[in-house]
XYZ file of C-alpha atoms in Angstrom:
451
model
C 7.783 16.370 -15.014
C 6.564 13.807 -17.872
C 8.100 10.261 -17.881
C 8.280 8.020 -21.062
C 9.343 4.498 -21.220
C 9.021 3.014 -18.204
C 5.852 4.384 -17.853
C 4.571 8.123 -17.350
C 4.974 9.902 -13.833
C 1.967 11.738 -12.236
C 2.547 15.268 -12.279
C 0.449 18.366 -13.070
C 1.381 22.075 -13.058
C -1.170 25.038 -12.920
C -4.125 22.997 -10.679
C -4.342 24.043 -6.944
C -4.093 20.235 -6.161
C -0.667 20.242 -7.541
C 0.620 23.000 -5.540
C -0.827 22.210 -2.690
C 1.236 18.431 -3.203
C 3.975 21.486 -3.553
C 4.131 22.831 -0.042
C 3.193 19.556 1.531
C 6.682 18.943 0.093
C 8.902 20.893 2.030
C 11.555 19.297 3.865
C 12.171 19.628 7.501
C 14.795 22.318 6.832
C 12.087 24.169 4.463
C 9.213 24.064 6.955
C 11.919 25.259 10.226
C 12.455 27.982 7.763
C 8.958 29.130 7.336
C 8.031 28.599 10.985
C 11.263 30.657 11.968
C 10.389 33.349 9.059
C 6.476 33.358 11.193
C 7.648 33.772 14.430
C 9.908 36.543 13.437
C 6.999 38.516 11.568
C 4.759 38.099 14.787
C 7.127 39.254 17.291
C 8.270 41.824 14.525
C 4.606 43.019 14.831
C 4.354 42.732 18.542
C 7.899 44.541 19.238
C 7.283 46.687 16.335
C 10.765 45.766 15.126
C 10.768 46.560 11.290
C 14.257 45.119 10.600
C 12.895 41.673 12.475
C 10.242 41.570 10.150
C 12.053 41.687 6.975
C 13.865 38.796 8.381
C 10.731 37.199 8.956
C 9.702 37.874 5.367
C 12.680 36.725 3.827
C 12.786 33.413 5.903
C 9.092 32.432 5.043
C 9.182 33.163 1.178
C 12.678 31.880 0.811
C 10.619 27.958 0.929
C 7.790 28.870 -0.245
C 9.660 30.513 -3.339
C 11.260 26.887 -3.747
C 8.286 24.756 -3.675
C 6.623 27.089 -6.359
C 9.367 27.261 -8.693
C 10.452 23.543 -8.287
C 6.242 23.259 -8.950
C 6.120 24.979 -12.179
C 9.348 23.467 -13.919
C 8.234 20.811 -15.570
C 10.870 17.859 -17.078
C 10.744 15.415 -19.405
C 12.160 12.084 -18.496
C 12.465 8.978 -20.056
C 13.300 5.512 -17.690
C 14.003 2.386 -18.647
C 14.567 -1.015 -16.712
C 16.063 -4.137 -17.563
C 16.399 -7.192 -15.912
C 19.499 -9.536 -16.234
C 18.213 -12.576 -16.126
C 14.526 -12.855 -15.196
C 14.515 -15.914 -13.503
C 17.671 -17.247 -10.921
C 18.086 -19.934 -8.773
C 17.307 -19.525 -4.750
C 21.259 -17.916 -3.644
C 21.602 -16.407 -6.977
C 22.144 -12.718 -8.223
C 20.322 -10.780 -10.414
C 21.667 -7.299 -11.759
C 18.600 -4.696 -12.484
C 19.768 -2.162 -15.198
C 18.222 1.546 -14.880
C 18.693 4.493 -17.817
C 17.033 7.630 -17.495
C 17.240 9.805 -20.190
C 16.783 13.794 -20.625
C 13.884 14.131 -23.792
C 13.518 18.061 -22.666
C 15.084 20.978 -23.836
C 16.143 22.462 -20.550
C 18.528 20.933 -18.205
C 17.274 18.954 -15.176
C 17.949 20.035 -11.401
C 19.098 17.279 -8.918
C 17.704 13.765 -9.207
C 16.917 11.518 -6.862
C 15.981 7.591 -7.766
C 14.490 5.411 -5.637
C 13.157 1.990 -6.909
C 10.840 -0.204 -4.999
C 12.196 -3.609 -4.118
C 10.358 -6.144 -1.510
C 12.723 -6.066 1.439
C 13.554 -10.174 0.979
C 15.439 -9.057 -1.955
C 17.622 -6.674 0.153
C 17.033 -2.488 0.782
C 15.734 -0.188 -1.349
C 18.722 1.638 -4.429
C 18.785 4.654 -4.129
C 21.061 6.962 -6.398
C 21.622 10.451 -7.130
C 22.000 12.816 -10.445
C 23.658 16.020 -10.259
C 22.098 17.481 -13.695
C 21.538 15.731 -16.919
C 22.139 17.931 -20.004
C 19.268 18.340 -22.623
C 18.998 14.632 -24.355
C 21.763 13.371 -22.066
C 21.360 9.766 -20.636
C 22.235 8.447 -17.102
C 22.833 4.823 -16.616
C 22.359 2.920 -13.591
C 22.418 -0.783 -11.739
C 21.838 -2.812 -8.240
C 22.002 -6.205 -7.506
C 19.127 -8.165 -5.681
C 19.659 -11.745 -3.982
C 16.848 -13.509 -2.699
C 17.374 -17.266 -0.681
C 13.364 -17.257 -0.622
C 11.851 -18.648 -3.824
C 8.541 -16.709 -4.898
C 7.776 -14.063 -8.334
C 8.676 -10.377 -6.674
C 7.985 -7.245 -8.450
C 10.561 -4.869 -9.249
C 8.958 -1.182 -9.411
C 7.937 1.231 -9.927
C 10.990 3.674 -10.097
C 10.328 6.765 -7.916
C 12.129 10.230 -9.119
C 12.532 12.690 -6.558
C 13.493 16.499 -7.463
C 14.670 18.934 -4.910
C 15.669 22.639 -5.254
C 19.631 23.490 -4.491
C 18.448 24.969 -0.965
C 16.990 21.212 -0.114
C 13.693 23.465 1.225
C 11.376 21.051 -0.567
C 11.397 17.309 -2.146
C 8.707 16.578 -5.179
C 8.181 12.834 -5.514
C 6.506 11.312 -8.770
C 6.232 7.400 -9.881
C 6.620 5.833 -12.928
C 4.069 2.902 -13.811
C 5.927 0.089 -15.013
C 7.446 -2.635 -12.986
C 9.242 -6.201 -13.942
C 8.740 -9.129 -11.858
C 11.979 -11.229 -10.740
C 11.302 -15.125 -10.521
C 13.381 -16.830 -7.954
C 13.071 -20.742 -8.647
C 13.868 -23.514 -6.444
C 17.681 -24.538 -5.807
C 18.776 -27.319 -8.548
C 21.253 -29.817 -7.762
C 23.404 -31.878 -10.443
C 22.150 -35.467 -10.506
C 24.350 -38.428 -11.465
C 22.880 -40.728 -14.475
C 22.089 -44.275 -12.858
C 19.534 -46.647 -13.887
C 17.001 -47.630 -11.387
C 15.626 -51.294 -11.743
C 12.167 -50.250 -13.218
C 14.259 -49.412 -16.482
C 14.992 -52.705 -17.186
C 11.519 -53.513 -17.361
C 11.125 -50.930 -20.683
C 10.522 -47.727 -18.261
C 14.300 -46.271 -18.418
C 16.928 -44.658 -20.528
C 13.845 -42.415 -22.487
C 16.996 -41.065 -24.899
C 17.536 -44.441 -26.046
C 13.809 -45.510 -25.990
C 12.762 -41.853 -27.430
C 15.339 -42.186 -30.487
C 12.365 -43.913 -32.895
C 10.314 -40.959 -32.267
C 12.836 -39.454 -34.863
C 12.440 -41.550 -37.534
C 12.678 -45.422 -37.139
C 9.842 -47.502 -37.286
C 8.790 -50.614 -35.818
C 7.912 -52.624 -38.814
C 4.888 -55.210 -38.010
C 3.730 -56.973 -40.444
C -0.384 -57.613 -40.108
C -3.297 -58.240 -42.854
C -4.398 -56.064 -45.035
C -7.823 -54.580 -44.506
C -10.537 -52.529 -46.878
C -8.991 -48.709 -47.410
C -5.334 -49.805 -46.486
C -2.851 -47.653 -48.528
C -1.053 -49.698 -51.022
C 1.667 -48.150 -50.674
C 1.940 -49.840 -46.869
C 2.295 -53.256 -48.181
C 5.217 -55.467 -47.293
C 6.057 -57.733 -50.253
C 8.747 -59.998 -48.640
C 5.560 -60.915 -45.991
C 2.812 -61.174 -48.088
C 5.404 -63.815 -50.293
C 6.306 -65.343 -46.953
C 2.125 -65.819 -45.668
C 0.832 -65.920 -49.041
C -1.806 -63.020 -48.173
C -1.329 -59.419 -48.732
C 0.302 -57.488 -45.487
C 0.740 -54.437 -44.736
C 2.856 -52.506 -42.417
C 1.970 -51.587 -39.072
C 3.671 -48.682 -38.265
C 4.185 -48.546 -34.346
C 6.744 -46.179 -31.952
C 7.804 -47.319 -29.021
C 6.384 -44.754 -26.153
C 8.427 -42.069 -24.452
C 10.073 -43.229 -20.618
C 7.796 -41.504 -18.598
C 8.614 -40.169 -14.630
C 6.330 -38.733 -12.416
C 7.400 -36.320 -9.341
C 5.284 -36.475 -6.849
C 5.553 -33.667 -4.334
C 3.783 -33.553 -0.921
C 2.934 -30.141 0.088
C 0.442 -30.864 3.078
C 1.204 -27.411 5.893
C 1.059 -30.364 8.255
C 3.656 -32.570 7.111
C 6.324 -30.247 7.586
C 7.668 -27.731 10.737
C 9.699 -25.090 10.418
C 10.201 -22.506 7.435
C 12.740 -20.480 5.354
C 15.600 -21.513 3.179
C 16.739 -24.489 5.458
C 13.374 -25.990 5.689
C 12.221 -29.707 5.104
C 9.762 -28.338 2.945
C 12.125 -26.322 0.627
C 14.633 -29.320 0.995
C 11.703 -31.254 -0.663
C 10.760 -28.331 -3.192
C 14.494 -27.959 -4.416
C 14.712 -32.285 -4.625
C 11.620 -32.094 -7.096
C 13.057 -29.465 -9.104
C 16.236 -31.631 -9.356
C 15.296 -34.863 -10.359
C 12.215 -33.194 -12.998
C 15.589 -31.238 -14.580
C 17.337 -34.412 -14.254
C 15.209 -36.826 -16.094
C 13.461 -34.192 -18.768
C 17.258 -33.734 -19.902
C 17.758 -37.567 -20.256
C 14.689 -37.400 -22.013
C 11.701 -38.532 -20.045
C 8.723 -37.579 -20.397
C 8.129 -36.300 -16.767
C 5.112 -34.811 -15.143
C 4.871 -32.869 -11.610
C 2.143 -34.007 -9.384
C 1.508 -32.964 -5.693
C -1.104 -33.981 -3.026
C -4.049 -32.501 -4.351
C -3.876 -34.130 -7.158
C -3.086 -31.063 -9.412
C -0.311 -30.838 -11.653
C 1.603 -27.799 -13.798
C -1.046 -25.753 -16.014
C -0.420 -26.558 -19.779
C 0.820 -29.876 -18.937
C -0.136 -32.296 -21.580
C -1.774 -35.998 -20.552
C 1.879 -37.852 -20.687
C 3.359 -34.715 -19.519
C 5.796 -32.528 -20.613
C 8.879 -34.208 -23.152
C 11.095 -32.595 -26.153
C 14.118 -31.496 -27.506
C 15.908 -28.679 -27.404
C 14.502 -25.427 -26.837
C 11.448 -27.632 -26.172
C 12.758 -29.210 -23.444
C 14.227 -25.784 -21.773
C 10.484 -24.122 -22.195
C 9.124 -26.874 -20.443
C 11.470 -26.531 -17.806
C 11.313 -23.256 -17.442
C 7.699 -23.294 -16.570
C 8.292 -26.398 -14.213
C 10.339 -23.966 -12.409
C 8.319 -21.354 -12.548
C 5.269 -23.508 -10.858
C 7.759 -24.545 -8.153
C 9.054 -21.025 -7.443
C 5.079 -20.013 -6.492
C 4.225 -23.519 -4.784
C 2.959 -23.459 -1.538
C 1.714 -25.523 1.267
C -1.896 -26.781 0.646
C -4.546 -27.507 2.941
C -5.188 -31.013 2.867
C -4.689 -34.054 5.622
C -4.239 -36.887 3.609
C -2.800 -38.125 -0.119
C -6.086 -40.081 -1.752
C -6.199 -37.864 -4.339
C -2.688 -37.995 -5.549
C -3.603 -42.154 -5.405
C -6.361 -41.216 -7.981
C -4.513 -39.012 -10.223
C -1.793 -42.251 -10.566
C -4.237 -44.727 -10.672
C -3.649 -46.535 -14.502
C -0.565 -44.791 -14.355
C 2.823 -46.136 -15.450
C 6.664 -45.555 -15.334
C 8.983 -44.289 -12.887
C 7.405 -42.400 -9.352
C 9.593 -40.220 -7.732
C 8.031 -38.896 -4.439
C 9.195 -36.373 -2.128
C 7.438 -37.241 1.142
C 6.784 -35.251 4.784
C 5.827 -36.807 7.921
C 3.473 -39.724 7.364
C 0.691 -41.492 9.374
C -0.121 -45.180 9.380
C -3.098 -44.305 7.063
C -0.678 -41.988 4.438
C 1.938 -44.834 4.417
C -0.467 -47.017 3.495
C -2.260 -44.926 0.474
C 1.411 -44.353 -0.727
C 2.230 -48.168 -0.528
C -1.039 -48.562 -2.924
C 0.980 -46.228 -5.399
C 3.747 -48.558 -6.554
C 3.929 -49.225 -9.683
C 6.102 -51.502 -11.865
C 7.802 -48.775 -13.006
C 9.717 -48.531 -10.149
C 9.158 -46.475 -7.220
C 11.311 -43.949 -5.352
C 10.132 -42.351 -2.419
C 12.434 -39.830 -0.252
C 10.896 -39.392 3.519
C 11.833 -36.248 5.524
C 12.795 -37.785 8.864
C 10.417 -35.310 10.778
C 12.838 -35.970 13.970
C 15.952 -34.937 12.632
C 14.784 -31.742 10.942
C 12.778 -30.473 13.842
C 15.657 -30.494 15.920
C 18.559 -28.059 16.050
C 21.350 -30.655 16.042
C 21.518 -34.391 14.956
C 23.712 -35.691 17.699
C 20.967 -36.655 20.336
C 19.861 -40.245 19.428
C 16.476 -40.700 18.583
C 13.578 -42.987 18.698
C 12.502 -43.110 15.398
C 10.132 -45.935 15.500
C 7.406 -44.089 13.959
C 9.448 -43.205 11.071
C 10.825 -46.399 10.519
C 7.139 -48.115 10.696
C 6.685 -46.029 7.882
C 9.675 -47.075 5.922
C 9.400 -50.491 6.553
C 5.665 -49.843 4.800
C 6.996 -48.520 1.313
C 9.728 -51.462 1.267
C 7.342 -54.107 1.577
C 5.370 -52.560 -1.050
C 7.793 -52.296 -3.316
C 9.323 -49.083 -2.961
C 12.506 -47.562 -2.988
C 12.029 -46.094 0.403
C 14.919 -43.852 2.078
C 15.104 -41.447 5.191
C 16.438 -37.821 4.471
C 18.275 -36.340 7.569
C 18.693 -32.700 7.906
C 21.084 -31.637 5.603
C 21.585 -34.753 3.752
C 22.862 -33.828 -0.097
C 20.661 -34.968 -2.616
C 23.158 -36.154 -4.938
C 24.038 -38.813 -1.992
C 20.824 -40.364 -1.660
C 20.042 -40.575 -5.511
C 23.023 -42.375 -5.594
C 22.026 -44.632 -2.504
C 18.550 -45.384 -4.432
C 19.797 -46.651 -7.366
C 22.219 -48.801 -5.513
C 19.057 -50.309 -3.082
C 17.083 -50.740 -6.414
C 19.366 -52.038 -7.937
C 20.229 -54.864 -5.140
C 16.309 -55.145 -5.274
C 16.214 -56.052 -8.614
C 18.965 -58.649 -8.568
C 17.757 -60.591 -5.204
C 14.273 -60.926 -7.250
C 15.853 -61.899 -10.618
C 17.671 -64.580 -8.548
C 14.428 -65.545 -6.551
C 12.758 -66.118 -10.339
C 15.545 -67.539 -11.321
């Protein structure tokens, strides 16, 4: 059997190897056969029974006539897989489209398909073709759901032919495989306006609307190899020297995500994790703000950020913006915990930093709270702590200390931060909500204590 399009099956037909893959084919009801068809012949021998061993003969050629002739037919086969889409959210479908097709001139046997799924994505399809006329095409589909985020492959598609007495079962591969991407869970974010906006940080569709066209004109004097064609007249009559026109845009909101991944600052794992709760909150608010037009950047605790990313980020417009998105997502769906203890070198990847900081925090020690603290900028700040208590616990009705946690809290705040605890469970939409309403009550208690 050849194999075209999704890649070519392994299969030979006059080498010894191949035959011998043959008979180690036979199915349980081919190799009862040819031990029944044995035993016959011997005691045929022994008893001297000639009838008995024509029995004998006719049971232990009948699989071994199978596995020879289902050997030497060769078919040619065709397979094709597509993938609809490539890349779903954590709870979503995806439908995996199979065609086989008939390129040979003869007629194929029974078919049996088997493609190789990982078993997160559910169990292995398996469907079965009766016969499939010369040039005739066979069209099949499954659907695979995964709640785990990761890149799985899909493939490669196994064909399995057996003879119409099921005495033996050939099994060849095909090559080619796709990959499914599950990314992290996204969560509709309402538009507010945190107070760091006010300071020239916020609204980046507003701010990023002279970056299609509309200058700042400032006027300044006019040096050796200015273009002429620069000058501003109605200046240069107004200061009696020749001016030119300083051509300046106003710079792009910017929003950094900053995403703590330390293995130690979060228990527990699978779908209803802290750690996928903080995951699926990154991927929110970087959708959020790179569709209002931020420039927004992904950072976590080592200090590394998504490959490609350019020094401001990633920012643009239309199919711009849903590229850069899409690999956002894709870096999320493979993210995993790291190794480190401590959060210094996310502190020196922000330092001379500006704009908004959005942080997605796990269980902090004095020392952490204080290196975050050090991160606020005037930006604004926004920092959402997993309340380690809450989500290490089956159920949320025991009262709890908490003083640890709070300690911690009670650090960001004075620093400047936007500081809130996430219970187990807690909706993100909720607390983004509850943030801009603190920072916003922030910013008016300090415009009154200028004032």
């Amino acid at each position: 059997m050849d194999a075209g399009g999704a890649g070519p099956a392994d299969t030979g037909r006059d080498d010894a190897g191949g035959l011998r893959t043959a008979l180690a084919g036979l199915t349980t009801r081919g190799r009862s056969f040819l031990a029944a068809g044995v035993a016959a012949a011997v005691c045929a021998y022994v008893l001297g029974q000639s009838d008995l061993l024509r029995v004998g003969l006719l049971l232990a050629v009948l699989p071994l006539a199978c596995a020879t002739v289902l050997h030497r037919t060769r078919h040619r086969v065709a397979a094709a897989r597509r993938l609809s889409p490539g890349r779903v959210p954590a709870g979503a479908e995806a439908r995996v489209h199979l065609r086989m097709e008939n390129v040979s001139r003869l007629p194929t046997g029974l078919l049996l398909l088997q493609d190789r799924v990982p078993y997160v994505l559910g169990p292995r399809p398996r469907f079965v073709l009766d016969r499939v006329e010369p040039g005739g095409r066979r069209e099949v589909s499954y659907r695979v759901r995964s709640d785990l985020r990761g890149r799985y492959p899909l493939g490669p598609l196994q064909l399995r032919l057996t003879d119409p007495f099921g005495m033996c079962e050939l099994t060849r591969s095909f090559s080619a495989y796709e990959t499914l991407t599950v990314v992290p869970h996204v969560d509709p974010l309402a538009p507010v306006r945190f107070g760091g906006e006010a300071q020239g940080y916020g609204d980046g569709r507003h701010r990023s609307l002279a970056l299609a066209g509309e200058d700042d004109v400032i006027p300044r004097g006019y040096r050796y190899g200015d273009d002429l064609r620069r000058v501003h007249w109605r200046s240069t009559a107004r200061h009696g020297e020749l001016m030119v026109r300083r051509e300046e845009q106003p710079r792009r909101a910017r929003c950094t995500v900053l995403l703590d991944t330390r293995g130690g600052a979060y228990e527990g794992a699978g779908p209803d994790s802290a750690f996928e709760w903080a995951v699926s909150g990154a991927a929110s608010v970087l959708a959020h703000m790179l569709e209002r037009g931020f420039s927004v950047r992904l950072l976590t605790d080592c200090g590394s950020a998504v490959p490609g990313e350019g020094a401001d980020g990633f920012a643009g417009t239309g199919q711009e913006t849903a590229d850069a998105a899409g690999l956002m997502m894709d870096t999320l769906a493979v993210l995993d915990h790291s190794d480190g203890t401590g959060l210094s070198r996310a502190y020196d990847a922000l330092r001379g930093d500006d704009g908004l900081l959005v942080a997605f925090l796990g269980d902090l020690d004095g020392e952490q709270a204080t290196t975050v603290a050090g991160m606020c900028r005037r930006g604004g700040a926004v920092a959402f702590v997993l309340d380690p208590d809450t989500w290490t616990r089956e159920t949320t009705d025991v009262p709890r200390a908490g003083g640890a946690h709070e300690e911690r809290l009670r650090v960001l705040r004075e620093a400047g931060w936007t500081a809130l605890s996430v219970p187990r469970g807690a909706p993100l939409d909720e607390l983004w909500r509850q943030a801009d309403r603190e920072r916003s009550g922030l910013a008016a208690v300090s415009g009154e204590a200028r004032g």
